[in-house]
Structures are given as structure tokens and as C-alpha cells.
Coordinates of C-alpha atoms in Angstrom, one line a residue:
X431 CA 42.5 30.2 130.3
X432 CA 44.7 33.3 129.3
X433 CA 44.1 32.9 125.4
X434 CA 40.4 31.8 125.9
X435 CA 39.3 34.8 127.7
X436 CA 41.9 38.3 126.7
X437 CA 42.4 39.2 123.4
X438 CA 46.2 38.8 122.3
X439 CA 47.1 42.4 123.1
X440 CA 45.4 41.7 127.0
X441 CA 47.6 38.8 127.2
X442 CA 50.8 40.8 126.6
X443 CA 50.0 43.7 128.9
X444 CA 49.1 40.7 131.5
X445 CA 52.0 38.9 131.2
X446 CA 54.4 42.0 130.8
X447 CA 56.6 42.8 133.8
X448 CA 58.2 45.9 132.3
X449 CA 59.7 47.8 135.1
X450 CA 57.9 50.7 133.7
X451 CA 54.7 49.8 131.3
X452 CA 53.1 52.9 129.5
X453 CA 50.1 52.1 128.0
X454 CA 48.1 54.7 125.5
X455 CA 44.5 53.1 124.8
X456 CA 41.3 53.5 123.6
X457 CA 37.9 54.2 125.6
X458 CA 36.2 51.2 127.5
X459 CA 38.9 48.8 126.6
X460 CA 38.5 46.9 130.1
X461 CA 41.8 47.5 131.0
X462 CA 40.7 47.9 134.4
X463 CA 39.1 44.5 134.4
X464 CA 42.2 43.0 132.8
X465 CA 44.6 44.7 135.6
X466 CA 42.4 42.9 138.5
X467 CA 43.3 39.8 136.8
X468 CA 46.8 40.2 135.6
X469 CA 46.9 41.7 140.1
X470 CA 45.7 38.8 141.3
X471 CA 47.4 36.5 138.8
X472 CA 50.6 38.1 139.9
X473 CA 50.2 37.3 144.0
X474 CA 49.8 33.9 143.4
X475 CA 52.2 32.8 141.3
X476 CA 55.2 35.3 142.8
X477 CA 57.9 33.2 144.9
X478 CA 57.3 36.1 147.9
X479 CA 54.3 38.1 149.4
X480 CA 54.7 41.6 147.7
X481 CA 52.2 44.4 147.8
X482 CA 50.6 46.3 145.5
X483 CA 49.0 50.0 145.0
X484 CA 45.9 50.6 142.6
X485 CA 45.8 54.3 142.2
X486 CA 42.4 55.8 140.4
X487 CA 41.6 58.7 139.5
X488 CA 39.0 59.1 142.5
X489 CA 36.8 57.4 144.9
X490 CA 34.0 55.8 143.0
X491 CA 36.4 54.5 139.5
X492 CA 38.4 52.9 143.0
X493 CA 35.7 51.1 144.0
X494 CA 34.6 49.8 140.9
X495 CA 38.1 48.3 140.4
X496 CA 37.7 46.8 144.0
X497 CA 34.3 45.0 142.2
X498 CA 36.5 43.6 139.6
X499 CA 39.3 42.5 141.7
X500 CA 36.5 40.4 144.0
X501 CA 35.2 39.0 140.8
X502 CA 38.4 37.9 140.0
X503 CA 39.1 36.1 142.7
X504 CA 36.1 34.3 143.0
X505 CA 36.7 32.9 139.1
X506 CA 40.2 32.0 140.3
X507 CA 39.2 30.3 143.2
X508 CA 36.7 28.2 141.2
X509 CA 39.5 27.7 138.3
X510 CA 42.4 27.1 140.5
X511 CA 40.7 25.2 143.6
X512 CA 43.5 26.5 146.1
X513 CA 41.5 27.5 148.6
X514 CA 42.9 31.3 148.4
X515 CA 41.4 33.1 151.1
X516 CA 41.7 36.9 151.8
X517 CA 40.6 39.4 154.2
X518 CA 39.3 43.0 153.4
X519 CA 39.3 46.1 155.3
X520 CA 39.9 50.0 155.4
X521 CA 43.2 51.6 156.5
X522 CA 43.7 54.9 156.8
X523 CA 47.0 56.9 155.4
X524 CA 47.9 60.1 156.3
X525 CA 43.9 61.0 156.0
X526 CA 43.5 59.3 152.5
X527 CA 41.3 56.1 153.1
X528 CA 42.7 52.8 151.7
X529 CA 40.7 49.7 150.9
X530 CA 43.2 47.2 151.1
X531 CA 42.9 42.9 150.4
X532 CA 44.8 41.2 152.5
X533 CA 45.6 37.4 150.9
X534 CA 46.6 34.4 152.8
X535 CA 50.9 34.4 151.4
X536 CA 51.0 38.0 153.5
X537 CA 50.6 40.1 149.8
X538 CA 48.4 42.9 150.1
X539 CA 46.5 44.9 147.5
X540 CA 45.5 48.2 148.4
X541 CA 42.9 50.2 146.2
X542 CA 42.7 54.4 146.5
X543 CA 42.4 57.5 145.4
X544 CA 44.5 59.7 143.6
X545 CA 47.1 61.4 146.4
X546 CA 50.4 62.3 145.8
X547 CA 51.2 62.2 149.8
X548 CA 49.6 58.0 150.0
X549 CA 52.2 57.2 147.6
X550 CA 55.3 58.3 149.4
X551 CA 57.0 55.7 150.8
X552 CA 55.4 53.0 149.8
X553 CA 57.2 49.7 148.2
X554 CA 55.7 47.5 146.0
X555 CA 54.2 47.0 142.6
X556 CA 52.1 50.5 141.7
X557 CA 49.8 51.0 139.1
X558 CA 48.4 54.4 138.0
X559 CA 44.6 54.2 136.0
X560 CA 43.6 57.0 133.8
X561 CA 46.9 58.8 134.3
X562 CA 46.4 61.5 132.2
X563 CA 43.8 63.7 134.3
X564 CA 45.3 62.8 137.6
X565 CA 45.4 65.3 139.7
X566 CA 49.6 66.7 140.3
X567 CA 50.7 63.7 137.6
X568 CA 53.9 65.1 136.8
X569 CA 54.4 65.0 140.9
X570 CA 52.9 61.2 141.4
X571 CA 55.2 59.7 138.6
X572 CA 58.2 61.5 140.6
X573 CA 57.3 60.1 143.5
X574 CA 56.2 56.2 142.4
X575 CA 59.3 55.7 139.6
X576 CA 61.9 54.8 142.2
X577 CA 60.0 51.9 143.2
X578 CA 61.7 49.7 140.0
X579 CA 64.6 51.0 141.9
X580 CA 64.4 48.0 144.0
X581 CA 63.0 45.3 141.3
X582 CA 59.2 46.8 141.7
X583 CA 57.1 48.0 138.6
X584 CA 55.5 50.6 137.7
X585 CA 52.6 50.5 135.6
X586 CA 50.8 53.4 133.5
X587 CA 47.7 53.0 131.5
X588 CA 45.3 56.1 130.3
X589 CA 43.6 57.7 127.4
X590 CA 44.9 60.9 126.2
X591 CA 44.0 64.1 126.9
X592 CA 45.7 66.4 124.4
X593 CA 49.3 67.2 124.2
X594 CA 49.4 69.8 126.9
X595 CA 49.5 66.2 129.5
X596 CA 52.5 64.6 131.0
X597 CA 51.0 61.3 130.1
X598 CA 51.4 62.7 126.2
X599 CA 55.3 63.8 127.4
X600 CA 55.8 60.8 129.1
X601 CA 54.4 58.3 126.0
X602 CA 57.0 60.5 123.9
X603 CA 60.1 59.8 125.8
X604 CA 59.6 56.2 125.7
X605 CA 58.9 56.4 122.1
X606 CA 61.8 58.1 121.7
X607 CA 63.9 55.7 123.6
X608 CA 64.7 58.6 126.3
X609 CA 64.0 56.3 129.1
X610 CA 65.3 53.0 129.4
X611 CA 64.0 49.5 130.8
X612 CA 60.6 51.2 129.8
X613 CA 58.3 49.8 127.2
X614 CA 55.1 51.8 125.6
X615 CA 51.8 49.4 124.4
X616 CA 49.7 51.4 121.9
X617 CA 46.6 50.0 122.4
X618 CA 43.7 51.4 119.6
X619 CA 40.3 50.5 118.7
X620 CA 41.7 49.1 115.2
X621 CA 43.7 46.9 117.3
X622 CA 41.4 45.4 119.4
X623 CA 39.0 45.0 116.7
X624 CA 41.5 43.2 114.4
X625 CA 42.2 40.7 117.2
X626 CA 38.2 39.9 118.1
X627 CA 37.2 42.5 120.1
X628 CA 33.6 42.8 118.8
X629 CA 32.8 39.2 119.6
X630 CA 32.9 40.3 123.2
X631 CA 30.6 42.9 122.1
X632 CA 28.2 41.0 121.1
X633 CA 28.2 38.4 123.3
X634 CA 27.3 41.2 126.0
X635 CA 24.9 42.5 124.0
X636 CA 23.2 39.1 123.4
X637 CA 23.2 38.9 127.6
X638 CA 20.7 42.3 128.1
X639 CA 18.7 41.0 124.6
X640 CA 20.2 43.8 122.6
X641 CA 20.9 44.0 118.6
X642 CA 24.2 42.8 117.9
X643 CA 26.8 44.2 115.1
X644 CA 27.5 42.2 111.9
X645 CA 30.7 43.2 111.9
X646 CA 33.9 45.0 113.5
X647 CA 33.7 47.7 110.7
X648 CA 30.1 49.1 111.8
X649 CA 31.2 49.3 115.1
X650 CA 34.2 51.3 114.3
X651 CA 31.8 53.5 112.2
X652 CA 29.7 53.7 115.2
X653 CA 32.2 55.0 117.4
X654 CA 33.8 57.7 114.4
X655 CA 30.1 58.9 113.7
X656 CA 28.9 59.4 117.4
X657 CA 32.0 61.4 118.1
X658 CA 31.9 65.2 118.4
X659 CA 34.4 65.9 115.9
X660 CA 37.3 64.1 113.9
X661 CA 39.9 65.1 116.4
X662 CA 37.9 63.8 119.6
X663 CA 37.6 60.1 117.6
X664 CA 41.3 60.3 116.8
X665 CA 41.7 61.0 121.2
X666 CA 39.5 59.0 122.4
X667 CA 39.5 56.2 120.4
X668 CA 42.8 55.9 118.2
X669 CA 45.5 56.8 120.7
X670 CA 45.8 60.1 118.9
X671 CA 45.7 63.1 121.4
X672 CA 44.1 65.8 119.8
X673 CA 46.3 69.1 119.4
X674 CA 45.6 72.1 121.6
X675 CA 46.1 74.3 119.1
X676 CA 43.1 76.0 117.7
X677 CA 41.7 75.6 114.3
X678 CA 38.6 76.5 112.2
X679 CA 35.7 75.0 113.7
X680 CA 33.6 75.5 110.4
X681 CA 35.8 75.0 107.4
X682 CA 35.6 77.2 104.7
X683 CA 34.5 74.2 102.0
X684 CA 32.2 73.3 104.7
X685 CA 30.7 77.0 104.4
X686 CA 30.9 77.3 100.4
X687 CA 28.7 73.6 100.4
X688 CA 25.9 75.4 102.6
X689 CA 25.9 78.9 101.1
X690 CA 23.0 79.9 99.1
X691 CA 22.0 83.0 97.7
X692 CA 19.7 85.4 99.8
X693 CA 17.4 86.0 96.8
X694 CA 16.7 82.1 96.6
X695 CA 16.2 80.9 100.1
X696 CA 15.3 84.3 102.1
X697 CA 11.3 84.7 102.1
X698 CA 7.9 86.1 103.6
X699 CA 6.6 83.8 106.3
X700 CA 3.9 81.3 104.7
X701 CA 1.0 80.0 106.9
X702 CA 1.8 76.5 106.8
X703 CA 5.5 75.8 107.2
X704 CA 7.2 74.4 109.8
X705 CA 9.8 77.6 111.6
X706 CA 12.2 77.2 114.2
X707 CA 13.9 80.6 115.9
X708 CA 16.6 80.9 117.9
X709 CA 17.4 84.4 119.6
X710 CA 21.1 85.6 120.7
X711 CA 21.2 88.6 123.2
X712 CA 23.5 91.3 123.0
X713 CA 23.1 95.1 124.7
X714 CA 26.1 97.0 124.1
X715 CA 29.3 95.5 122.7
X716 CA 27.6 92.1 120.9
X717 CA 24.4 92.1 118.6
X718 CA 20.8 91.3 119.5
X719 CA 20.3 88.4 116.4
X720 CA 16.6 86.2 115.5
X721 CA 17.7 83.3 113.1
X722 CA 14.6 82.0 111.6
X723 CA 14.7 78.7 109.6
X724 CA 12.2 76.3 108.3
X725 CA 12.3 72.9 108.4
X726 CA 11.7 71.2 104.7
X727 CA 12.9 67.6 106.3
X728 CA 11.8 64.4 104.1
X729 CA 11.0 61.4 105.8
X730 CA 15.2 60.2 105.7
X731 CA 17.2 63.6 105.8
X732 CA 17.0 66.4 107.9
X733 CA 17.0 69.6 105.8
X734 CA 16.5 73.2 107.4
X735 CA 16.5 76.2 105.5
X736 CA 17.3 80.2 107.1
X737 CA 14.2 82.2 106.0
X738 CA 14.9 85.4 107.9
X739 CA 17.8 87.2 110.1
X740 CA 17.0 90.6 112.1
X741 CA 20.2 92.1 113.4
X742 CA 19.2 94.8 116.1
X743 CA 22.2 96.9 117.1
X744 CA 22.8 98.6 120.6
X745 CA 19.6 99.0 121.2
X746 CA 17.5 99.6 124.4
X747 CA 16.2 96.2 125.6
X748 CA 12.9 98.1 125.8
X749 CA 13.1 98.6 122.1
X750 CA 14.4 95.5 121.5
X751 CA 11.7 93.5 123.0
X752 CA 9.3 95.7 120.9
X753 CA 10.9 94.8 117.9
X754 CA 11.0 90.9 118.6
X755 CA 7.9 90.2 119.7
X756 CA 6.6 92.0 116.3
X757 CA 9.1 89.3 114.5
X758 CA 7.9 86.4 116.6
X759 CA 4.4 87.0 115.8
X760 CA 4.8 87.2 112.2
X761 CA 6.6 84.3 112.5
X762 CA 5.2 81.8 114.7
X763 CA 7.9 79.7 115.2
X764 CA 7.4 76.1 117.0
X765 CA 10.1 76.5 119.0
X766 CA 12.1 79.2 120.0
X767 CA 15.4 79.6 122.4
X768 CA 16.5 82.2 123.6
X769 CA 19.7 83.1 125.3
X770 CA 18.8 84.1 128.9
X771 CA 22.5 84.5 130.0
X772 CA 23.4 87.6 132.1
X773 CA 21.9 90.3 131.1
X774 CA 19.6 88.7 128.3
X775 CA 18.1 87.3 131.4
X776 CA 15.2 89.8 131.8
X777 CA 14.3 89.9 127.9
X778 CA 14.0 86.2 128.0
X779 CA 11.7 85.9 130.7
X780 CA 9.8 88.7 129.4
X781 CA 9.3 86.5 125.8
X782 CA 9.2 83.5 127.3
X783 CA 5.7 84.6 129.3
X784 CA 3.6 86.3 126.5
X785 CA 4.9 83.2 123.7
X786 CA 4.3 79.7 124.7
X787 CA 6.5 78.6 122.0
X788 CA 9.6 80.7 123.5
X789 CA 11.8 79.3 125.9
X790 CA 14.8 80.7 128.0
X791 CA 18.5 79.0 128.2
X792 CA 21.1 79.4 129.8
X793 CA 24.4 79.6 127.8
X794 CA 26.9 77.4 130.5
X795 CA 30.9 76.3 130.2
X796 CA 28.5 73.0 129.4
X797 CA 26.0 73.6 127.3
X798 CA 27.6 75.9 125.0
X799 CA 30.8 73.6 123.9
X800 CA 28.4 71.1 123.4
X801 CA 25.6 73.2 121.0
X802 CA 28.3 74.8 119.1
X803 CA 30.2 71.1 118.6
X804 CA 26.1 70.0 117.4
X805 CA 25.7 72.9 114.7
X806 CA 29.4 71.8 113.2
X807 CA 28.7 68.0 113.2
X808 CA 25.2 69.5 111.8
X809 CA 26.9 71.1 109.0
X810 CA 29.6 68.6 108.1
X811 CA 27.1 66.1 107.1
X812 CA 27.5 63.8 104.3
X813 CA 23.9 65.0 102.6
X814 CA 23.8 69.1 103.3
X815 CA 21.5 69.7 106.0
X816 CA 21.5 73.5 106.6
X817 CA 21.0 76.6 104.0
X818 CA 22.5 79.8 105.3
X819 CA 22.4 83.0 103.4
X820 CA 26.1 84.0 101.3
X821 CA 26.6 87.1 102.5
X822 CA 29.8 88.5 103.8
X823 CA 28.4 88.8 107.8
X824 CA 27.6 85.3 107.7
X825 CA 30.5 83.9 106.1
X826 CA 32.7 86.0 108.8
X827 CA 30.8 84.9 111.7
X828 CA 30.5 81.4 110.8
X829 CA 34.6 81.6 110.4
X830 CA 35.5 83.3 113.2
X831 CA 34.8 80.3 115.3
X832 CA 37.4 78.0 116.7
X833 CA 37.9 75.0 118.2
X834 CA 40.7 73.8 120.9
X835 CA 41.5 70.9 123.1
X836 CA 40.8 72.5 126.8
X837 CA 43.3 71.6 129.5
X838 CA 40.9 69.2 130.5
X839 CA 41.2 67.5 127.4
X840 CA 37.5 68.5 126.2
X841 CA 36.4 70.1 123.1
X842 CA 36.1 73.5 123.9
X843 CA 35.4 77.0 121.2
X844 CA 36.4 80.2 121.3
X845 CA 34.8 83.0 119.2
X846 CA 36.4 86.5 118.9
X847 CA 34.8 89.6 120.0
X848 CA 35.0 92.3 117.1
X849 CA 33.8 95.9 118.1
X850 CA 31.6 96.2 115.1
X851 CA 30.7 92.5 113.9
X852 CA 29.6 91.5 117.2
X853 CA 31.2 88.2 119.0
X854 CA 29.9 85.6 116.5
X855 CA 26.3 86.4 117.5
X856 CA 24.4 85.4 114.0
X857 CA 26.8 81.8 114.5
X858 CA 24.9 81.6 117.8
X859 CA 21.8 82.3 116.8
X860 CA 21.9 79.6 114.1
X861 CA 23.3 77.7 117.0
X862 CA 19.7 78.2 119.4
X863 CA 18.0 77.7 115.8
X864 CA 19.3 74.4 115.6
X865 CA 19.0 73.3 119.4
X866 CA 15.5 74.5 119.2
X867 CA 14.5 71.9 116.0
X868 CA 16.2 69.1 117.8
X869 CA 14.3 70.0 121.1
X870 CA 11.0 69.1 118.8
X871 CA 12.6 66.5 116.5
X872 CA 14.8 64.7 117.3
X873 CA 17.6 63.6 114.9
X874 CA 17.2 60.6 115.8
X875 CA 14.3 59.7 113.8
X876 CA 16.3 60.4 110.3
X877 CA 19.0 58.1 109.5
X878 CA 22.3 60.6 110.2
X879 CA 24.0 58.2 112.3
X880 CA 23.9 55.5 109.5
X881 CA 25.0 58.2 107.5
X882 CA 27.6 59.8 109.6
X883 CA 30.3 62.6 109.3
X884 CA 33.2 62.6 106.7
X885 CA 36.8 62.7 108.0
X886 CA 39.0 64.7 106.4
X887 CA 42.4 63.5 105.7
X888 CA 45.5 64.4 107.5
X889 CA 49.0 64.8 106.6
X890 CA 50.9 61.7 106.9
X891 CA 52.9 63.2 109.6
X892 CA 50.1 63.7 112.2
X893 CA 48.4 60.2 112.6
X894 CA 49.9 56.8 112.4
X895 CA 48.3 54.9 109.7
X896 CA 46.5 51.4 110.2
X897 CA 48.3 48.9 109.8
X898 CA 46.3 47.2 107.1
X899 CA 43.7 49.5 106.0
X900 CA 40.9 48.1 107.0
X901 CA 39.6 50.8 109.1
X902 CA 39.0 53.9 107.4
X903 CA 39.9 57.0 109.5

């Protein structure tokens, strides 16, 4: 059954009884699903009832592992014909609610939330899912290692989340030999491809009636193209945590491929082109900005173009308004966003009633990590999609942006605030600029995620290579 249903590398974390197992993987591997299996496998072929502790990260990933432990049994039962009954129920420990199956040899499998305090105590085999953003991790491992004290395991699986985890410090010491009796699986999306992950793709995908990849390498593309950046891929996807560090979110040959002159691509508004305008607020310390670009798209590549960029400093928002709603009406843009964030808020509304093409945001811990991370993939693009004027303002704003792993392990940017340049407010104006095109078309009708986003090499030192080259990251 084992080499007809798992992949090679699911068969050796299955069959491992490591007293500690570390395991770095990819996204949606179905290790979960594998670990209700390799649980239930365990109970009935061990000589003596012994329990074990699913730990998730919180309530509802715990009872979707419950759901695949039920499964499990019910294809056992059906493989095995033993008759395995079990019981299920709801215990309470300490005030953290246990779901626990109780089989017929005595074992016991109890499914629960993350808590450092339902742990203590506690003998048997444990096993801790998506251990890197567990809540106190460094405290949980402390308290569930001694259990291989007594000839229990202790069993780690997550994806990273940067280097600032202990899942990252943990993977690193067993790498480095600094613990012993522990072992480390390295489990990437090159690996599970190479050993036929993609046929289990499919075979879903036929299920729900759904196109099916021709092969493993445009699913891999798939995954690299759709991926916010480079570094997020290499994390999420390669076993690669990204670095928390930060670093140029726009990279200076990024910029030099979009730059044109202002003489060639700045110009009068024209009666029949397409515009789209995106408005950054600023009062005193950042600048008021109105990006203007038009949209020159062909029927297979995106294309937009900046036209205009009015840069009003410390102004009155009274005088302000005056002066953007003479720019919007010479304009006319389709679409335009405009930052309605604190004390933009006003302004916005203001815009927003006498244009019907205007249209207050909100700039959140959410939305704007995600816009910024769409204007860089935007640029990056194989076939240049964005003009932008070379002028030294521009090519200091666009600059002055960086990107860093978060402490949740997210993309996150972080723009400077310089008392005369602003606080990369042109940057975000291009930023609304874009979001406001995509708002009316959609990207998805050109063909950019057939044509996806270069990666650029890294030293040697900082990745492990693939193993035979067959992927290309």
C-alpha cells in the first residue's frame, strides 16, 4: 500500500522513528495527511498501547487534521479488515480543550491547539505542525524534548518563516550535527516533483473537471511566477527561509530598464487615451503627489506609460484640493485612487464626491505590503511594462524602498522619511497608479503569468543548488 500511495520521500518520513524528526518542507505538501496515516499506522502495529499528541497551530488547522485522521481510519479498516474500533470525545486540560481518539489496544490520540501548559507532563509520542509560527516555540520544544527521554519521539514538521525563528535555529543545529539522535528531512518542491508529485496533481485536478499540467516543470513555474518575490518562492516553496535583512526592493537595473527620458514620454493630455491616476497625500512632513499614466497595452502585454507628475509641497489641503481637481479635470482619468489614510481622509472624500472616477483607500499593515510587492513584480517583468520619467526625484524615491522578512515571516517594506524628498511619496503614487489600472483591467487577461518574473541569481553560498538541474531557480 505504502509505495502505491506516498511518494518515496512520504514513505521515509512515515516509516522514520527518529527520536527527534525535523522536517523543513514546502507549502501544501500534505504532510498533515501523511502524519494521520504514518499516526494511525503506528498504533496498530506497536507491541503496547502508547499515546500520542497532535499539536497545531490553532483550533480550526486541529480539526482539519482530526478529518484526516477519521479518513484514515476508515481506509485502514477497509484495507486491514481488523475490525479496529475507536471512540471519540472532548477532554479538557488545564482549560485547553482536547479532542482525543480513543482505540480499542488502550492508545489514545489526542488532537489540540497550540499551548505550552497542555503539553507539560504529558508522555507519549508528540508531534508539532507548522512549528515555526507557533506561539512560545522556543518554550514548547523545551518542554516536549524530554519525552525521547523515555524511548518517545518527537516529531517537527513546518515551513519557514525567515531566519529570525527557532524552527530556522533548530533545523541549523541538526545540520550541524549539534544535536544528536536527531535527524533533519529537507523536503522541497524540486523533490517532490522529481519523485511524481504532479501526478497527484492531476489526478485531483481531473476529479473537480479542471485543466491538468503537461508536466512537473510548468507547475514549478507556476508556483515561482505567482509568488510575490524571489525570496518568498525560495521560503515558501524551496526550504529556503528568506533573510530578514533588508534589501532594495527595486533594483537599480530594474530602474535603468524602465527609465525614459521626460522629453519623450511626458505629454499634454489627448482626448482619446486611456489615463489612470493615482493620488498620495501628504500635509506637512511628506508630499501631496498625482501620478498620471496611460495605458498603451496591446492585446498580449500590459504597457503603461507616466504622462504627468504634480508634486504639491506643504500646502493647505484647501489649496491642495483646488489644485487637484484642476489636474483631474484636465485629465479625466478612468480610475483614480487616492490615499484616504489619516489625515488624507477628508481630501479624499471631498474628490471622491465631485469625480465619479475617484475613489478613496485606505493604506492598511495589509493592503500596503501587498500593492508595493504588485508595483515591483510589475516592474521586474520579463517584457518592460512601466515607463517612468529619469529624473533624479524618481530614481531616489523608487530606491529608497526596501524590502524585509517581518517577524511573521511576511513580506513586509519600509520606505525612509527624508525631510525634504518626502517618504517615497512619487513611489506610492505610482503604486495607487498601478492598483488603479488593475482595478479596471485586470492582468489577468494578458498573458504575464505565462510569461512570469526572472530570478536573479544568487551566490552559491546562499541557496542549495538542485540536485540535477532540472528546475530552474
Amino acid at each position: 500500500m505504502l509505495s502505491s500511495t506516498f511518494l518515496p520521500c512520504q514513505i521515509e518520513y512515515i516509516l522514520d522513528d527518529s527520536p527527534l524528526l525535523v522536517v523543513e518542507k514546502g507549502r501544501q505538501q500534505g504532510f498533515t495527511w501523511i502524519s494521520a496515516y504514518k499516526i494511525i499506522r503506528r498504533v496498530n502495529t506497536s507491541p503496547e498501547p502508547l499515546d500520542h499528541y497532535w499539536i497545531s497551530r490553532d483550533e480550526f488547522t486541529a480539526k482539519l487534521f482530526l478529518q484526516d485522521v477519521l479518513q484514515w481510519l476508515r481506509v485502514w479498516d477497509e484495507v486491514a479488515n481488523h475490525g479496529l474500533t475507536y471512540k471519540e470525545s472532548i477532554i479538557d486540560w488545564n482549560g485547553v480543550q482536547a479532542m482525543r481518539i480513543k482505540f480499542s489496544n488502550g492508545a489514545n490520540l489526542y488532537v489540540l491547539s497550540s499551548s505550552v501548559d497542555a503539553v507539560v507532563g504529558k508522555r507519549g509520542h508528540l508531534y508539532l505542525d507548522e512549528f515555526a509560527i507557533h506561539k512560545d516555540a522556543e518554550a514548547m520544544y523545551s518542554i516536549a524534548e524530554p519525552c525521547t527521554t523515555w524511548g518517545f519521539t518527537l516529531t517537527i514538521f513546518s515551513t519557514h518563516r525567515s531566519k529570525q525563528t527557532f524552527f530556522y535555529k533548530l533545523c541549523d543545529r541538526i545540520r550541524k550535527g549539534e544535536i544528536e539522535n536527531a535527524k533533519l528531512m529537507t523536503v522541497n518542491l524540486e523533490r517532490v516533483l522529481e519523485e511524481g508529485f504532479i501526478d497527484r496533481i492531476n489526478a485531483k485536478k481531473l476529479l473537480v473537471g479542471q485543466p491538468i499540467y503537461e508536466n512537473s516543470i510548468d507547475f514549478f513555474n507556476e508556483k515561482r511566477n505567482k509568488s510575490s518575490s524571489d525570496a518568498m518562492f525560495l521560503q515558501e516553496y524551496m526550504c529556503i527561509p528568506a533573510d530578514a535583512d533588508a534589501v532594495q526592493a527595486i533594483t537599480e537595473e530594474d530602474l535603468h530598464r524602465i527609465m525614459r527620458p521626460k522629453d519623450e514620454i511626458l505629454k499634454k493630455p489627448r482626448a482619446a487615451a486611456r489615463y489612470y491616476a493615482g493620488i498620495d497625500v501628504g500635509r506637512n512632513r511628506d508630499l501631496t503627489v498625482f501620478w498620471v499614466c496611460e495605458d498603451v497595452s496591446t492585446g498580449s502585454h500590459p504597457l503603461l506609460i507616466t504622462r504627468h507628475i504634480e508634486v504639491i509641497t506643504r500646502e493647505r489641503f484647501a489649496d491642495q484640493e483646488k489644485k487637484l481637481v484642476d489636474l483631474l479635470q484636465k485629465w479625466k482619468p478612468r480610475k483614480c485612487l487616492i490615499d484616504g489614510t489619516n489625515t488624507g481622509e477628508g481630501l479624499a472624500e471631498r474628490l471622491e464626491d465631485r469625480f465619479h472616477f475617484c475613489e478613496k483607500i485606505k493604506i492598511t499593515r495589509v493592503t500596503r505590503p501587498l500593492w508595493i510587492s504588485n508595483l515591483s513584480a510589475f516592474i521586474r517583468r520579463k517584457h518592460t511594462c512601466l515607463y517612468v520619467p529619469d529624473t533624479n526625484e524618481v530614481w531616489e524615491d523608487f530606491l529608497s524602498v526596501e524590502r524585509y522578512i517581518n517577524k511573521e515571516g511576511k513580506e513586509d517594506f519600509f520606505i525612509p522619511s527624508h525631510k525634504e524628498r518626502g517618504h517615497g511619496d512619487r513611489f506610492m503614487s505610482m503604486v495607487l497608479c498601478l492598483e488603479a489600472f488593475v482595478s479596471q483591467r485586470p492582468l489577468a487577461r494578458y498573458t504575464l503569468e505565462a510569461e512570469g518574473v526572472e530570478i536573479k541569481s544568487k551566490p552559491a553560498q546562499e541557496i542549495r543548488r538542485p540536485r540535477h538541474g532540472k528546475f530552474r531557480w
